Amino acid sequence: MDSQLQGRVLRSSRAASEMIAARPAPAPVSSWSLQSQAFRSKLFQAILILLLIAIAVYLVHNTTENMRLRGIQSGYGFLLQPAGFDIGETMLAYDSGDPYWKAILVGLSNTIRVALLGILLSTLIGTAVGIGRFSRNVLLRALCQIYVEFFRNVPVLLQLLMWYLLLTELLPAPNEPWVFGAGFYLSKGGLNFPLPDWAWGHASALDGMLIGLVVLSFWRRKQLRRFEETGEAPSLWLAACLCISVGTMLGWLAGGAPSTMRYPEMGAFAIDGGGALTPEFLAVLIGLTLYTAGFIAEVVRAGIQSVPRGQGEAAQSLGLAPSQEMRLVLLPQALRVIIPPLTSQYLNLTKNSSLAVAIGYPDVVSILNTSINQTGRAVECISIIMIVYLSTSLSTSAFMNWYNARAAIQER
């Protein structure tokens, strides 16, 4: 009975195979036919792009026509006209007779300066607070949690106003400043500090520092290979300090070892000379740094908690100290979870710097607001603001994506 059933199954399968073989092959689909999925996909994308271009052309034409009917001037020609206003805080040489484009460039440099310093300081503070959430010291762990809950839940604009009021109301007058060390003065006028007279030796010192970083990079790779082979953890901090300091010192000596300094001096009503950081800059920097550091601390804490507990137990079984466990085992694995949300925090800090206009810091938004009031070119100035923040955000995202790919754990 079983042999008869098997015979029937074999005959039916042979018949099915013969029918399939006898079936004519389907006609080839042309790559330009609507039946081609690839062609339909490209066609729909082209239609969408054309539709978006048509909408953009209509909006631009409609806006231009309405502005013409109302007698409103348009165009970017005003960028070549004299700005006619001063800027209280500049990193570049600027005069009121310079054109608008240079004033906007000064505002852009102020925005980038506060954004870069804020990203650096908030990363350091946020990482320290995030790691502190895992401390065995109850008091330290509680202080870190209080910091996070306070600064994350107070709006950033209120924090900027709070720090500005503290710096301009509680600090002493500029003619009676607080003195810290040799040449450091803190008052309502800001922070004054000594500055070196720029010379060729300072540029060569920077070159030496870069060479030291390159040497450190090669040495680090060698030590990491040794660590993988022997399990002996290298002292990277000591090597980093030596490479950077020795390289900088050698470059400074090669450039003639310039040592002339410009110290601030007490005047009748204010402090003159040296370097200065205005209260507006300090308020923006402190406010953005402390606010963003609270979010970064939570990102770091979540990243460390995402590492399986067995990894920490394995590190402890090998006899690693808590600091080595965190630095060599937990943080490297947590980076793949930390970096993507960390990128969002960097973007938020850069965009939140536009709130500096509320306390009078001359960033790019403040400069362009003044330009709008003087020229009436609102559309053009707002488009420049959009381009500036879009460019900075895309640049930050591109760098962090590169770093994320570099720090990702390579799967075998």
mmCIF file of C-alpha atoms in Angstrom:
data_model
loop_
_atom_site.group_PDB
_atom_site.id
_atom_site.type_symbol
_atom_site.label_atom_id
_atom_site.label_comp_id
_atom_site.label_asym_id
_atom_site.label_seq_id
_atom_site.Cartn_x
_atom_site.Cartn_y
_atom_site.Cartn_z
ATOM 1 C CA MET A 1 0.000 0.000 0.000
ATOM 2 C CA ASP A 2 2.835 2.346 0.863
ATOM 3 C CA SER A 3 4.615 1.544 -2.391
ATOM 4 C CA GLN A 4 1.459 2.361 -4.391
ATOM 5 C CA LEU A 5 1.112 5.722 -2.552
ATOM 6 C CA GLN A 6 4.743 6.569 -3.198
ATOM 7 C CA GLY A 7 4.315 5.727 -6.862
ATOM 8 C CA ARG A 8 1.326 8.056 -7.158
ATOM 9 C CA VAL A 9 3.237 10.865 -5.464
ATOM 10 C CA LEU A 10 6.192 10.414 -7.838
ATOM 11 C CA ARG A 11 3.936 10.361 -10.925
ATOM 12 C CA SER A 12 2.090 13.527 -9.788
ATOM 13 C CA SER A 13 5.351 15.360 -9.088
ATOM 14 C CA ARG A 14 6.688 14.367 -12.509
ATOM 15 C CA ALA A 15 3.514 15.584 -14.153
ATOM 16 C CA ALA A 16 3.749 18.900 -12.308
ATOM 17 C CA SER A 17 7.378 19.302 -13.362
ATOM 18 C CA GLU A 18 6.477 18.623 -16.999
ATOM 19 C CA MET A 19 3.672 21.199 -16.861
ATOM 20 C CA ILE A 20 5.993 23.812 -15.402
ATOM 21 C CA ALA A 21 8.653 23.048 -18.013
ATOM 22 C CA ALA A 22 6.070 23.245 -20.806
ATOM 23 C CA ARG A 23 4.759 26.633 -19.571
ATOM 24 C CA PRO A 24 6.079 29.449 -21.794
ATOM 25 C CA ALA A 25 8.555 31.832 -20.187
ATOM 26 C CA PRO A 26 7.111 35.237 -19.237
ATOM 27 C CA ALA A 27 7.841 38.014 -21.671
ATOM 28 C CA PRO A 28 10.683 40.280 -20.508
ATOM 29 C CA VAL A 29 9.500 43.534 -18.942
ATOM 30 C CA SER A 30 11.039 46.644 -20.470
ATOM 31 C CA SER A 31 13.004 48.869 -18.077
ATOM 32 C CA TRP A 32 10.883 51.827 -19.350
ATOM 33 C CA SER A 33 7.540 50.097 -18.771
ATOM 34 C CA LEU A 34 5.119 51.014 -16.004
ATOM 35 C CA GLN A 35 5.129 47.340 -15.073
ATOM 36 C CA SER A 36 8.755 47.738 -13.926
ATOM 37 C CA GLN A 37 8.924 48.488 -10.224
ATOM 38 C CA ALA A 38 12.266 50.312 -10.574
ATOM 39 C CA PHE A 39 10.865 52.547 -13.334
ATOM 40 C CA ARG A 40 7.728 53.352 -11.308
ATOM 41 C CA SER A 41 9.851 54.249 -8.288
ATOM 42 C CA LYS A 42 12.022 56.633 -10.311
ATOM 43 C CA LEU A 43 8.982 58.119 -12.040
ATOM 44 C CA PHE A 44 7.203 58.873 -8.755
ATOM 45 C CA GLN A 45 10.362 60.431 -7.327
ATOM 46 C CA ALA A 46 10.760 62.638 -10.399
ATOM 47 C CA ILE A 47 7.112 63.743 -10.180
ATOM 48 C CA LEU A 48 7.551 64.581 -6.473
ATOM 49 C CA ILE A 49 10.708 66.592 -7.138
ATOM 50 C CA LEU A 50 9.025 68.536 -9.954
ATOM 51 C CA LEU A 51 6.048 69.210 -7.706
ATOM 52 C CA LEU A 52 8.281 70.555 -4.935
ATOM 53 C CA ILE A 53 10.168 72.753 -7.408
ATOM 54 C CA ALA A 54 6.872 74.110 -8.750
ATOM 55 C CA ILE A 55 5.648 74.924 -5.236
ATOM 56 C CA ALA A 56 8.947 76.654 -4.394
ATOM 57 C CA VAL A 57 8.862 78.705 -7.629
ATOM 58 C CA TYR A 58 5.257 79.719 -6.942
ATOM 59 C CA LEU A 59 6.037 80.800 -3.379
ATOM 60 C CA VAL A 60 9.097 82.802 -4.441
ATOM 61 C CA HIS A 61 7.211 84.471 -7.307
ATOM 62 C CA ASN A 62 4.200 85.240 -5.124
ATOM 63 C CA THR A 63 6.363 86.705 -2.343
ATOM 64 C CA THR A 64 8.404 88.798 -4.785
ATOM 65 C CA GLU A 65 5.298 90.127 -6.520
ATOM 66 C CA ASN A 66 3.598 91.079 -3.239
ATOM 67 C CA MET A 67 6.751 92.838 -2.038
ATOM 68 C CA ARG A 68 6.955 94.745 -5.350
ATOM 69 C CA LEU A 69 3.330 95.877 -5.115
ATOM 70 C CA ARG A 70 3.924 97.166 -1.583
ATOM 71 C CA GLY A 71 7.115 98.973 -2.510
ATOM 72 C CA ILE A 72 9.320 96.686 -0.389
ATOM 73 C CA GLN A 73 12.851 96.292 -1.690
ATOM 74 C CA SER A 74 14.250 92.806 -2.080
ATOM 75 C CA GLY A 75 17.548 91.150 -2.902
ATOM 76 C CA TYR A 76 20.857 90.554 -1.189
ATOM 77 C CA GLY A 77 22.566 93.670 -2.497
ATOM 78 C CA PHE A 78 22.334 95.275 0.958
ATOM 79 C CA LEU A 79 25.122 92.942 2.122
ATOM 80 C CA LEU A 80 27.626 95.215 0.345
ATOM 81 C CA GLN A 81 26.317 98.408 1.977
ATOM 82 C CA PRO A 82 27.874 99.887 5.148
ATOM 83 C CA ALA A 83 26.274 98.424 8.274
ATOM 84 C CA GLY A 84 26.418 101.652 10.284
ATOM 85 C CA PHE A 85 26.295 100.049 13.741
ATOM 86 C CA ASP A 86 28.892 98.887 16.231
ATOM 87 C CA ILE A 87 29.224 95.433 17.762
ATOM 88 C CA GLY A 88 30.198 95.300 21.404
ATOM 89 C CA GLU A 89 31.986 91.936 21.276
ATOM 90 C CA THR A 90 34.018 90.845 18.282
ATOM 91 C CA MET A 91 36.670 88.255 17.521
ATOM 92 C CA LEU A 92 37.389 89.857 14.135
ATOM 93 C CA ALA A 93 38.430 93.383 13.287
ATOM 94 C CA TYR A 94 35.223 95.323 12.668
ATOM 95 C CA ASP A 95 34.141 98.946 12.287
ATOM 96 C CA SER A 96 30.708 100.498 11.847
ATOM 97 C CA GLY A 97 31.665 101.483 8.311
ATOM 98 C CA ASP A 98 32.202 97.869 7.272
ATOM 99 C CA PRO A 99 29.531 96.182 5.082
ATOM 100 C CA TYR A 100 26.695 94.060 6.394
ATOM 101 C CA TRP A 101 28.321 90.806 5.310
ATOM 102 C CA LYS A 102 31.250 91.445 7.641
ATOM 103 C CA ALA A 103 28.911 92.270 10.525
ATOM 104 C CA ILE A 104 27.089 88.977 9.882
ATOM 105 C CA LEU A 105 30.465 87.202 9.809
ATOM 106 C CA VAL A 106 31.288 88.684 13.225
ATOM 107 C CA GLY A 107 27.941 87.439 14.585
ATOM 108 C CA LEU A 108 28.582 84.007 13.087
ATOM 109 C CA SER A 109 32.001 83.837 14.774
ATOM 110 C CA ASN A 110 30.384 84.728 18.112
ATOM 111 C CA THR A 111 27.800 81.986 17.631
ATOM 112 C CA ILE A 112 30.415 79.373 16.718
ATOM 113 C CA ARG A 113 32.619 80.399 19.647
ATOM 114 C CA VAL A 114 29.912 79.944 22.264
ATOM 115 C CA ALA A 115 28.671 76.741 20.600
ATOM 116 C CA LEU A 116 32.090 75.051 20.459
ATOM 117 C CA LEU A 117 33.027 76.002 24.022
ATOM 118 C CA GLY A 118 29.561 74.973 25.232
ATOM 119 C CA ILE A 119 29.821 71.574 23.519
ATOM 120 C CA LEU A 120 33.257 70.939 25.044
ATOM 121 C CA LEU A 121 32.344 72.005 28.597
ATOM 122 C CA SER A 122 28.909 70.376 28.621
ATOM 123 C CA THR A 123 30.437 67.091 27.426
ATOM 124 C CA LEU A 124 33.002 67.123 30.239
ATOM 125 C CA ILE A 125 30.487 68.089 32.934
ATOM 126 C CA GLY A 126 27.735 65.811 31.633
ATOM 127 C CA THR A 127 30.058 62.808 31.405
ATOM 128 C CA ALA A 128 31.330 63.395 34.948
ATOM 129 C CA VAL A 129 27.806 63.773 36.341
ATOM 130 C CA GLY A 130 26.549 60.740 34.398
ATOM 131 C CA ILE A 131 29.354 58.564 35.771
ATOM 132 C CA GLY A 132 28.771 60.050 39.209
ATOM 133 C CA ARG A 133 25.254 58.593 39.155
ATOM 134 C CA PHE A 134 26.932 55.176 39.608
ATOM 135 C CA SER A 135 29.173 56.245 42.491
ATOM 136 C CA ARG A 136 29.189 54.160 45.659
ATOM 137 C CA ASN A 137 29.182 57.412 47.627
ATOM 138 C CA VAL A 138 25.552 58.136 48.485
ATOM 139 C CA LEU A 139 26.109 61.885 48.860
ATOM 140 C CA LEU A 140 27.864 62.212 45.502
ATOM 141 C CA ARG A 141 25.203 60.117 43.787
ATOM 142 C CA ALA A 142 22.440 62.277 45.305
ATOM 143 C CA LEU A 143 24.151 65.538 44.279
ATOM 144 C CA CYS A 144 24.464 64.308 40.703
ATOM 145 C CA GLN A 145 20.788 63.394 40.616
ATOM 146 C CA ILE A 146 19.773 66.786 42.058
ATOM 147 C CA TYR A 147 21.896 68.535 39.422
ATOM 148 C CA VAL A 148 20.234 66.608 36.604
ATOM 149 C CA GLU A 149 16.684 67.132 37.861
ATOM 150 C CA PHE A 150 17.185 70.849 38.497
ATOM 151 C CA PHE A 151 18.915 71.964 35.309
ATOM 152 C CA ARG A 152 16.891 69.721 32.991
ATOM 153 C CA ASN A 153 13.533 70.964 34.257
ATOM 154 C CA VAL A 154 14.199 74.724 34.270
ATOM 155 C CA PRO A 155 13.707 76.338 30.820
ATOM 156 C CA VAL A 156 16.976 77.352 29.233
ATOM 157 C CA LEU A 157 15.810 80.942 28.632
ATOM 158 C CA LEU A 158 15.151 81.397 32.349
ATOM 159 C CA GLN A 159 18.590 80.020 33.113
ATOM 160 C CA LEU A 160 20.207 82.489 30.728
ATOM 161 C CA LEU A 161 18.348 85.368 32.357
ATOM 162 C CA MET A 162 19.222 84.062 35.827
ATOM 163 C CA TRP A 163 22.947 83.914 35.113
ATOM 164 C CA TYR A 164 22.900 87.307 33.421
ATOM 165 C CA LEU A 165 21.212 88.917 36.419
ATOM 166 C CA LEU A 166 23.659 87.240 38.792
ATOM 167 C CA LEU A 167 26.655 88.483 36.826
ATOM 168 C CA THR A 168 25.364 92.032 36.416
ATOM 169 C CA GLU A 169 23.774 92.549 39.831
ATOM 170 C CA LEU A 170 25.741 90.582 42.435
ATOM 171 C CA LEU A 171 29.275 91.157 41.153
ATOM 172 C CA PRO A 172 31.155 94.317 42.212
ATOM 173 C CA ALA A 173 31.503 97.424 40.066
ATOM 174 C CA PRO A 174 34.248 97.484 37.384
ATOM 175 C CA ASN A 175 36.346 99.915 39.446
ATOM 176 C CA GLU A 176 36.273 97.535 42.459
ATOM 177 C CA PRO A 177 36.664 94.068 40.916
ATOM 178 C CA TRP A 178 37.476 90.779 42.557
ATOM 179 C CA VAL A 179 41.119 89.915 41.937
ATOM 180 C CA PHE A 180 42.229 86.317 41.305
ATOM 181 C CA GLY A 181 45.943 85.716 41.028
ATOM 182 C CA ALA A 182 48.052 87.908 38.760
ATOM 183 C CA GLY A 183 45.944 89.850 36.305
ATOM 184 C CA PHE A 184 42.538 88.147 36.666
ATOM 185 C CA TYR A 185 39.643 90.517 37.466
ATOM 186 C CA LEU A 186 35.953 89.648 37.805
ATOM 187 C CA SER A 187 33.297 92.359 37.970
ATOM 188 C CA LYS A 188 30.065 93.498 36.387
ATOM 189 C CA GLY A 189 32.130 94.341 33.346
ATOM 190 C CA GLY A 190 33.040 90.690 32.866
ATOM 191 C CA LEU A 191 36.189 88.635 33.290
ATOM 192 C CA ASN A 192 39.534 90.245 32.416
ATOM 193 C CA PHE A 193 42.681 88.156 32.062
ATOM 194 C CA PRO A 194 46.229 88.399 30.649
ATOM 195 C CA LEU A 195 46.907 87.666 27.003
ATOM 196 C CA PRO A 196 50.214 86.973 25.255
ATOM 197 C CA ASP A 197 51.378 89.310 22.524
ATOM 198 C CA TRP A 198 50.943 87.266 19.374
ATOM 199 C CA ALA A 199 54.229 86.246 17.782
ATOM 200 C CA TRP A 200 55.592 83.570 15.464
ATOM 201 C CA GLY A 201 56.522 81.449 18.473
ATOM 202 C CA HIS A 202 52.872 80.971 19.389
ATOM 203 C CA ALA A 203 52.079 79.579 15.926
ATOM 204 C CA SER A 204 55.037 77.213 16.137
ATOM 205 C CA ALA A 205 53.844 76.153 19.611
ATOM 206 C CA LEU A 206 50.490 75.189 18.074
ATOM 207 C CA ASP A 207 52.329 73.246 15.376
ATOM 208 C CA GLY A 208 54.307 71.443 18.067
ATOM 209 C CA MET A 209 51.090 70.587 19.894
ATOM 210 C CA LEU A 210 49.636 69.079 16.704
ATOM 211 C CA ILE A 211 52.803 67.026 16.197
ATOM 212 C CA GLY A 212 52.497 65.828 19.800
ATOM 213 C CA LEU A 213 48.916 64.730 19.119
ATOM 214 C CA VAL A 214 50.054 62.757 16.072
ATOM 215 C CA VAL A 215 52.786 61.046 18.106
ATOM 216 C CA LEU A 216 50.235 60.296 20.828
ATOM 217 C CA SER A 217 47.911 58.713 18.265
ATOM 218 C CA PHE A 218 50.615 56.293 17.047
ATOM 219 C CA TRP A 219 51.696 55.500 20.615
ATOM 220 C CA ARG A 220 48.083 54.844 21.642
ATOM 221 C CA ARG A 221 47.563 52.353 18.813
ATOM 222 C CA LYS A 222 50.728 50.520 19.804
ATOM 223 C CA GLN A 223 49.710 50.366 23.458
ATOM 224 C CA LEU A 224 46.225 49.138 22.600
ATOM 225 C CA ARG A 225 47.700 46.277 20.589
ATOM 226 C CA ARG A 226 49.925 45.478 23.543
ATOM 227 C CA PHE A 227 46.906 45.579 25.853
ATOM 228 C CA GLU A 228 45.073 43.074 23.643
ATOM 229 C CA GLU A 229 48.074 40.738 23.737
ATOM 230 C CA THR A 230 49.148 41.024 27.393
ATOM 231 C CA GLY A 231 46.143 42.525 29.239
ATOM 232 C CA GLU A 232 48.314 45.310 30.763
ATOM 233 C CA ALA A 233 46.375 48.581 30.721
ATOM 234 C CA PRO A 234 48.515 51.529 29.487
ATOM 235 C CA SER A 235 48.574 54.896 31.256
ATOM 236 C CA LEU A 236 47.136 57.032 28.464
ATOM 237 C CA TRP A 237 46.608 60.165 30.562
ATOM 238 C CA LEU A 238 50.294 60.471 31.480
ATOM 239 C CA ALA A 239 51.362 59.829 27.899
ATOM 240 C CA ALA A 240 48.877 62.393 26.587
ATOM 241 C CA CYS A 241 50.152 65.062 28.970
ATOM 242 C CA LEU A 242 53.765 64.332 28.074
ATOM 243 C CA CYS A 243 53.261 64.289 24.294
ATOM 244 C CA ILE A 244 51.180 67.469 24.210
ATOM 245 C CA SER A 245 53.279 69.436 26.703
ATOM 246 C CA VAL A 246 56.641 68.387 25.233
ATOM 247 C CA GLY A 247 55.499 69.052 21.651
ATOM 248 C CA THR A 248 54.115 72.472 22.601
ATOM 249 C CA MET A 249 57.256 73.399 24.520
ATOM 250 C CA LEU A 250 59.570 72.379 21.688
ATOM 251 C CA GLY A 251 57.502 74.355 19.175
ATOM 252 C CA TRP A 252 57.528 77.382 21.483
ATOM 253 C CA LEU A 253 61.312 77.181 21.877
ATOM 254 C CA ALA A 254 61.793 76.741 18.128
ATOM 255 C CA GLY A 255 59.767 79.929 17.537
ATOM 256 C CA GLY A 256 62.003 82.036 19.769
ATOM 257 C CA ALA A 257 60.179 81.444 23.084
ATOM 258 C CA PRO A 258 58.092 84.664 23.110
ATOM 259 C CA SER A 259 56.990 85.580 26.636
ATOM 260 C CA THR A 260 55.596 89.108 26.389
ATOM 261 C CA MET A 261 52.172 89.372 28.025
ATOM 262 C CA ARG A 262 49.489 92.067 27.986
ATOM 263 C CA TYR A 263 48.072 92.412 31.480
ATOM 264 C CA PRO A 264 44.799 94.185 32.234
ATOM 265 C CA GLU A 265 45.203 97.429 34.158
ATOM 266 C CA MET A 266 42.834 99.225 36.477
ATOM 267 C CA GLY A 267 41.466 102.449 35.013
ATOM 268 C CA ALA A 268 39.410 105.203 36.548
ATOM 269 C CA PHE A 269 36.094 103.594 35.644
ATOM 270 C CA ALA A 270 36.929 100.274 34.021
ATOM 271 C CA ILE A 271 39.684 97.738 33.378
ATOM 272 C CA ASP A 272 41.706 98.214 30.217
ATOM 273 C CA GLY A 273 44.053 95.922 28.319
ATOM 274 C CA GLY A 274 44.441 92.173 28.210
ATOM 275 C CA GLY A 275 41.626 89.833 27.253
ATOM 276 C CA ALA A 276 38.024 90.179 28.335
ATOM 277 C CA LEU A 277 34.879 88.067 28.417
ATOM 278 C CA THR A 278 31.698 90.115 28.655
ATOM 279 C CA PRO A 279 28.864 89.271 31.101
ATOM 280 C CA GLU A 280 26.644 88.442 28.128
ATOM 281 C CA PHE A 281 29.087 85.850 26.804
ATOM 282 C CA LEU A 282 29.636 84.349 30.253
ATOM 283 C CA ALA A 283 25.888 84.140 30.914
ATOM 284 C CA VAL A 284 25.212 82.421 27.574
ATOM 285 C CA LEU A 285 28.122 80.014 27.990
ATOM 286 C CA ILE A 286 27.315 79.062 31.599
ATOM 287 C CA GLY A 287 23.587 78.747 30.961
ATOM 288 C CA LEU A 288 23.865 76.608 27.832
ATOM 289 C CA THR A 289 26.639 74.474 29.328
ATOM 290 C CA LEU A 290 24.860 73.618 32.579
ATOM 291 C CA TYR A 291 21.512 73.081 30.851
ATOM 292 C CA THR A 292 22.881 70.770 28.157
ATOM 293 C CA ALA A 293 25.149 68.947 30.619
ATOM 294 C CA GLY A 294 22.048 67.756 32.500
ATOM 295 C CA PHE A 295 20.748 66.026 29.374
ATOM 296 C CA ILE A 296 24.171 64.643 28.464
ATOM 297 C CA ALA A 297 24.457 63.184 31.967
ATOM 298 C CA GLU A 298 21.238 61.231 31.417
ATOM 299 C CA VAL A 299 22.476 60.073 28.005
ATOM 300 C CA VAL A 300 25.700 58.798 29.577
ATOM 301 C CA ARG A 301 23.829 57.121 32.433
ATOM 302 C CA ALA A 302 21.449 55.362 30.042
ATOM 303 C CA GLY A 303 24.348 54.252 27.840
ATOM 304 C CA ILE A 304 26.239 52.729 30.765
ATOM 305 C CA GLN A 305 23.108 50.992 32.049
ATOM 306 C CA SER A 306 22.547 49.450 28.625
ATOM 307 C CA VAL A 307 25.766 47.423 28.978
ATOM 308 C CA PRO A 308 24.941 43.927 30.298
ATOM 309 C CA ARG A 309 25.677 43.535 34.003
ATOM 310 C CA GLY A 310 27.804 40.502 33.276
ATOM 311 C CA GLN A 311 30.412 42.732 31.623
ATOM 312 C CA GLY A 312 31.009 44.582 34.875
ATOM 313 C CA GLU A 313 31.063 41.347 36.857
ATOM 314 C CA ALA A 314 33.615 39.905 34.418
ATOM 315 C CA ALA A 315 35.799 43.003 34.826
ATOM 316 C CA GLN A 316 35.617 42.684 38.609
ATOM 317 C CA SER A 317 36.530 38.991 38.425
ATOM 318 C CA LEU A 318 39.672 39.965 36.501
ATOM 319 C CA GLY A 319 40.686 42.256 39.356
ATOM 320 C CA LEU A 320 40.100 45.581 37.583
ATOM 321 C CA ALA A 321 39.619 48.634 39.770
ATOM 322 C CA PRO A 322 36.256 50.485 39.496
ATOM 323 C CA SER A 323 37.901 53.253 37.461
ATOM 324 C CA GLN A 324 39.440 50.700 35.080
ATOM 325 C CA GLU A 325 36.134 48.867 34.828
ATOM 326 C CA MET A 326 34.382 52.073 33.802
ATOM 327 C CA ARG A 327 37.117 53.293 31.445
ATOM 328 C CA LEU A 328 38.117 50.041 29.771
ATOM 329 C CA VAL A 329 34.954 47.935 29.803
ATOM 330 C CA LEU A 330 31.727 49.874 30.312
ATOM 331 C CA LEU A 331 32.288 53.194 28.513
ATOM 332 C CA PRO A 332 33.695 51.711 25.264
ATOM 333 C CA GLN A 333 30.622 49.472 24.946
ATOM 334 C CA ALA A 334 28.249 52.265 25.966
ATOM 335 C CA LEU A 335 29.533 54.636 23.261
ATOM 336 C CA ARG A 336 27.430 52.997 20.536
ATOM 337 C CA VAL A 337 24.344 53.886 22.602
ATOM 338 C CA ILE A 338 25.602 57.290 23.783
ATOM 339 C CA ILE A 339 26.755 58.905 20.524
ATOM 340 C CA PRO A 340 23.429 59.138 18.567
ATOM 341 C CA PRO A 341 21.466 60.980 21.318
ATOM 342 C CA LEU A 342 24.610 62.953 22.160
ATOM 343 C CA THR A 343 24.535 64.329 18.621
ATOM 344 C CA SER A 344 21.002 65.599 19.231
ATOM 345 C CA GLN A 345 22.168 67.411 22.370
ATOM 346 C CA TYR A 346 24.969 69.114 20.456
ATOM 347 C CA LEU A 347 22.475 70.269 17.843
ATOM 348 C CA ASN A 348 20.127 71.528 20.546
ATOM 349 C CA LEU A 349 22.916 73.517 22.186
ATOM 350 C CA THR A 350 23.870 75.155 18.886
ATOM 351 C CA LYS A 351 20.269 76.082 18.119
ATOM 352 C CA ASN A 352 19.577 77.230 21.694
ATOM 353 C CA SER A 353 22.413 79.728 21.329
ATOM 354 C CA SER A 354 19.963 81.835 19.297
ATOM 355 C CA LEU A 355 18.285 82.691 22.629
ATOM 356 C CA ALA A 356 21.350 84.805 23.436
ATOM 357 C CA VAL A 357 19.573 87.714 21.778
ATOM 358 C CA ALA A 358 17.408 87.932 24.921
ATOM 359 C CA ILE A 359 20.379 89.114 27.010
ATOM 360 C CA GLY A 360 22.116 91.199 24.366
ATOM 361 C CA TYR A 361 24.865 88.848 23.215
ATOM 362 C CA PRO A 362 25.739 89.811 19.602
ATOM 363 C CA ASP A 363 25.325 86.453 17.902
ATOM 364 C CA VAL A 364 24.261 85.992 14.297
ATOM 365 C CA VAL A 365 20.561 86.260 15.172
ATOM 366 C CA SER A 366 21.083 89.557 16.996
ATOM 367 C CA ILE A 367 23.122 91.017 14.130
ATOM 368 C CA LEU A 368 20.550 90.007 11.529
ATOM 369 C CA ASN A 369 17.680 91.356 13.649
ATOM 370 C CA THR A 370 19.454 94.710 13.648
ATOM 371 C CA SER A 371 19.940 94.392 9.896
ATOM 372 C CA ILE A 372 16.205 93.760 9.438
ATOM 373 C CA ASN A 373 15.337 96.891 11.425
ATOM 374 C CA GLN A 374 17.694 99.021 9.327
ATOM 375 C CA THR A 375 17.132 97.624 5.837
ATOM 376 C CA GLY A 376 13.693 96.037 5.958
ATOM 377 C CA ARG A 377 15.046 92.921 4.191
ATOM 378 C CA ALA A 378 13.248 90.482 6.493
ATOM 379 C CA VAL A 379 12.992 87.589 4.024
ATOM 380 C CA GLU A 380 16.654 87.782 3.076
ATOM 381 C CA CYS A 381 17.911 88.060 6.668
ATOM 382 C CA ILE A 382 15.714 85.218 7.896
ATOM 383 C CA SER A 383 16.913 83.049 5.010
ATOM 384 C CA ILE A 384 20.522 83.747 6.047
ATOM 385 C CA ILE A 385 19.707 82.700 9.628
ATOM 386 C CA MET A 386 18.169 79.478 8.332
ATOM 387 C CA ILE A 387 21.200 78.747 6.135
ATOM 388 C CA VAL A 388 23.603 79.390 9.036
ATOM 389 C CA TYR A 389 21.876 77.031 11.462
ATOM 390 C CA LEU A 390 21.222 74.440 8.777
ATOM 391 C CA SER A 391 24.908 74.446 7.822
ATOM 392 C CA THR A 392 26.159 74.201 11.406
ATOM 393 C CA SER A 393 23.693 71.424 12.212
ATOM 394 C CA LEU A 394 24.577 69.380 9.132
ATOM 395 C CA SER A 395 28.299 69.833 9.825
ATOM 396 C CA THR A 396 27.872 68.674 13.424
ATOM 397 C CA SER A 397 25.797 65.689 12.317
ATOM 398 C CA ALA A 398 28.344 64.702 9.666
ATOM 399 C CA PHE A 399 31.209 64.791 12.167
ATOM 400 C CA MET A 400 29.289 62.833 14.802
ATOM 401 C CA ASN A 401 28.199 60.240 12.230
ATOM 402 C CA TRP A 402 31.841 59.754 11.279
ATOM 403 C CA TYR A 403 32.806 59.406 14.923
ATOM 404 C CA ASN A 404 29.915 57.015 15.533
ATOM 405 C CA ALA A 405 31.078 54.759 12.707
ATOM 406 C CA ARG A 406 34.621 54.895 14.055
ATOM 407 C CA ALA A 407 33.597 54.100 17.647
ATOM 408 C CA ALA A 408 31.160 51.314 16.738
ATOM 409 C CA ILE A 409 32.065 47.815 17.872
ATOM 410 C CA GLN A 410 33.259 45.840 14.865
ATOM 411 C CA GLU A 411 31.272 42.617 14.547
ATOM 412 C CA ARG A 412 33.106 39.515 13.391
#
